[in-house]
């Protein structure tokens, strides 16, 4: 339900006249572009969150999504490993978590950015765990818990969280991430045939 509600809001705001846009609407538009997963759409999403932050510098959700955009560029190899935007992503994630310590969505977004862009898997997992304590049924938080734990080498918990995320939301935009994370987790656990199967399903 949760991802469907978000994308219903994304669809609604995409039909709003541009002059009525505020920071939250920019966040929703950015979300829509981000989940298209192309390089161009990622840049648009980044620009929209930057625009929102000029209107509202302490908007935690825009900070977290802006960090995700920068991290996604790193993960996809669209920027060099020493690109300053990667450190900026981690800084944005830390600030987002400070501003919204009780917002589950902000915490899991900040957590995965901290783990991947910030190189702090322990700190990132701690943020995602806080998100799950607030909303244990967040399929997104479970998905990114699985991904962060797969990188951290905690394969059993990673796979349990990914399985639960898939049961909660079997057709959302994060399905490829669940499968990719499961491939990593089983590879780290030396279950190579199973890892290959997950990778092929991805």
Coordinates of C-alpha atoms in Angstrom, one line a residue:
X1 CA 0.0 0.0 0.0
X2 CA 2.7 2.5 1.0
X3 CA 4.5 2.6 -2.3
X4 CA 1.2 2.9 -4.2
X5 CA 0.2 5.8 -2.1
X6 CA 3.5 7.6 -2.7
X7 CA 3.2 7.2 -6.5
X8 CA -0.5 8.3 -6.4
X9 CA 0.8 11.5 -4.9
X10 CA 3.6 11.7 -7.5
X11 CA 1.0 11.3 -10.3
X12 CA -1.2 14.0 -8.7
X13 CA 1.5 16.6 -8.4
X14 CA 2.7 16.0 -12.0
X15 CA -0.6 17.5 -13.1
X16 CA -0.3 20.6 -10.9
X17 CA 0.4 23.9 -12.6
X18 CA 4.1 24.9 -12.2
X19 CA 3.4 28.2 -10.4
X20 CA 1.8 26.3 -7.5
X21 CA 4.8 24.2 -6.7
X22 CA 6.2 24.2 -3.2
X23 CA 9.1 22.2 -1.7
X24 CA 7.0 19.1 -1.0
X25 CA 5.6 19.1 -4.6
X26 CA 9.2 19.3 -5.9
X27 CA 10.1 16.3 -3.7
X28 CA 7.2 14.3 -5.2
X29 CA 8.2 15.3 -8.8
X30 CA 11.8 14.4 -8.0
X31 CA 10.7 11.0 -6.7
X32 CA 8.8 10.3 -10.0
X33 CA 11.9 11.1 -12.0
X34 CA 14.3 9.2 -9.7
X35 CA 12.3 5.9 -10.1
X36 CA 12.6 6.1 -13.9
X37 CA 16.3 5.1 -13.2
X38 CA 17.8 6.8 -16.3
X39 CA 20.8 9.1 -16.1
X40 CA 18.8 12.0 -17.4
X41 CA 15.9 11.5 -15.0
X42 CA 18.4 11.1 -12.1
X43 CA 19.8 14.5 -13.0
X44 CA 16.3 16.0 -13.2
X45 CA 15.5 14.5 -9.8
X46 CA 18.7 15.9 -8.3
X47 CA 18.0 19.4 -9.7
X48 CA 14.4 19.3 -8.4
X49 CA 15.6 18.4 -4.9
X50 CA 18.2 21.2 -5.1
X51 CA 15.5 23.6 -6.1
X52 CA 13.3 22.5 -3.2
X53 CA 16.2 23.0 -0.8
X54 CA 16.7 26.5 -2.0
X55 CA 13.0 27.1 -0.9
X56 CA 13.3 25.0 2.3
X57 CA 16.9 24.3 3.3
X58 CA 15.9 22.0 6.2
X59 CA 13.5 19.8 4.2
X60 CA 14.7 16.4 5.4
X61 CA 13.0 14.4 2.7
X62 CA 14.5 16.6 0.0
X63 CA 17.9 16.2 1.6
X64 CA 17.6 12.5 1.8
X65 CA 16.4 12.1 -1.8
X66 CA 19.1 14.5 -3.0
X67 CA 21.6 12.3 -1.3
X68 CA 20.1 9.2 -3.0
X69 CA 20.3 10.9 -6.4
X70 CA 24.0 11.6 -5.9
X71 CA 24.6 8.1 -4.5
X72 CA 22.8 6.5 -7.5
X73 CA 25.0 8.4 -9.9
X74 CA 28.0 6.8 -8.0
X75 CA 26.5 3.3 -8.0
X76 CA 25.8 3.5 -11.7
X77 CA 29.3 4.7 -12.5
X78 CA 28.0 8.0 -14.0
X79 CA 30.5 10.0 -11.9
X80 CA 34.1 9.4 -11.0
X81 CA 34.8 7.6 -7.7
X82 CA 36.3 10.8 -6.3
X83 CA 33.5 13.1 -7.5
X84 CA 32.7 15.6 -4.7
X85 CA 29.0 14.9 -5.0
X86 CA 29.6 11.5 -3.3
X87 CA 30.8 13.2 -0.1
X88 CA 28.0 15.7 -0.5
X89 CA 25.5 12.8 -0.6
X90 CA 26.7 11.5 2.8
X91 CA 26.6 14.9 4.3
X92 CA 23.0 15.4 3.1
X93 CA 22.1 12.0 4.5
X94 CA 23.5 12.9 7.9
X95 CA 21.7 16.2 8.0
X96 CA 18.4 14.6 6.9
X97 CA 18.6 12.1 9.7
X98 CA 19.4 14.8 12.3
X99 CA 16.4 16.9 11.1
X100 CA 13.9 14.1 11.0
X101 CA 14.9 11.4 13.6
X102 CA 11.4 10.0 13.7
X103 CA 10.6 9.9 10.0
X104 CA 10.9 6.4 8.8
X105 CA 11.2 7.3 5.1
X106 CA 14.0 9.8 5.8
X107 CA 15.9 7.4 8.0
X108 CA 16.0 4.5 5.5
X109 CA 17.0 6.8 2.6
X110 CA 19.7 8.4 4.8
X111 CA 20.8 5.0 6.0
X112 CA 21.4 3.5 2.6
X113 CA 23.3 6.7 1.4
X114 CA 25.4 6.6 4.6
X115 CA 26.2 2.9 3.9
X116 CA 27.0 3.2 0.2
X117 CA 28.2 6.8 -0.4
X118 CA 29.5 7.5 3.1
X119 CA 31.3 4.1 3.5
X120 CA 29.7 3.7 6.9
X121 CA 27.6 0.5 6.7
X122 CA 27.3 0.2 10.5
X123 CA 26.0 3.8 10.9
X124 CA 23.7 3.3 7.8
X125 CA 22.3 0.1 9.2
X126 CA 21.6 1.8 12.5
X127 CA 19.6 4.5 10.8
X128 CA 17.6 1.8 8.8
X129 CA 17.0 -0.1 12.0
X130 CA 15.5 3.1 13.5
X131 CA 13.3 3.4 10.5
X132 CA 12.1 -0.2 11.0
X133 CA 11.5 0.4 14.7
X134 CA 9.1 3.2 13.7
X135 CA 7.5 1.4 10.8
X136 CA 8.2 -2.4 10.9
X137 CA 6.1 -2.9 7.7
X138 CA 8.0 -0.5 5.5
X139 CA 8.9 -2.6 2.5
X140 CA 11.4 0.1 1.4
X141 CA 13.2 0.1 4.8
X142 CA 13.3 -3.7 4.7
X143 CA 14.7 -3.6 1.1
X144 CA 17.5 -1.3 2.0
X145 CA 18.2 -3.1 5.2
X146 CA 18.7 -6.2 3.1
X147 CA 21.0 -4.3 0.7
X148 CA 23.1 -2.6 3.4
X149 CA 23.4 -5.9 5.3
X150 CA 24.4 -7.8 2.2
X151 CA 27.3 -5.3 1.7
X152 CA 28.1 -5.7 5.4
X153 CA 28.3 -9.5 5.1
X154 CA 25.2 -10.2 7.3
X155 CA 23.6 -12.5 4.7
X156 CA 21.0 -14.3 6.8
X157 CA 19.4 -11.2 8.2
X158 CA 19.7 -9.5 4.8
X159 CA 17.8 -12.4 3.1
X160 CA 15.1 -12.5 5.8
X161 CA 14.5 -8.7 5.4
X162 CA 14.4 -9.0 1.6
X163 CA 12.0 -11.9 1.8
X164 CA 9.7 -9.9 4.1
X165 CA 9.9 -6.8 1.8
X166 CA 8.9 -8.9 -1.2
X167 CA 5.9 -10.4 0.7
X168 CA 4.8 -6.9 1.8
X169 CA 5.1 -5.3 -1.6
X170 CA 5.6 -7.8 -4.5
X171 CA 5.1 -5.4 -7.4
X172 CA 6.7 -2.1 -6.4
X173 CA 9.4 -0.1 -8.0
X174 CA 12.1 -1.6 -5.7
X175 CA 11.7 -5.2 -6.8
X176 CA 14.9 -5.1 -8.8
X177 CA 16.8 -3.8 -5.7
X178 CA 15.4 -6.7 -3.6
X179 CA 16.7 -9.2 -6.2
X180 CA 20.0 -7.6 -6.6
X181 CA 20.6 -7.4 -2.8
X182 CA 19.6 -11.1 -2.5
X183 CA 22.2 -11.9 -5.2
X184 CA 24.9 -10.0 -3.2
X185 CA 23.8 -11.6 0.1
X186 CA 24.0 -15.2 -1.3
X187 CA 27.2 -14.5 -3.1
X188 CA 28.8 -13.3 0.2
X189 CA 27.5 -16.4 1.8
X190 CA 29.3 -18.5 -0.9
X191 CA 25.9 -19.8 -2.2
X192 CA 27.0 -19.2 -5.8
X193 CA 24.3 -21.1 -7.7
X194 CA 21.6 -19.4 -5.7
X195 CA 23.3 -16.0 -6.3
X196 CA 23.4 -16.6 -10.0
X197 CA 19.7 -17.4 -9.9
X198 CA 18.9 -14.1 -8.1
X199 CA 21.0 -12.2 -10.6
X200 CA 19.2 -13.8 -13.5
X201 CA 15.9 -12.9 -12.0
X202 CA 17.1 -9.3 -11.5

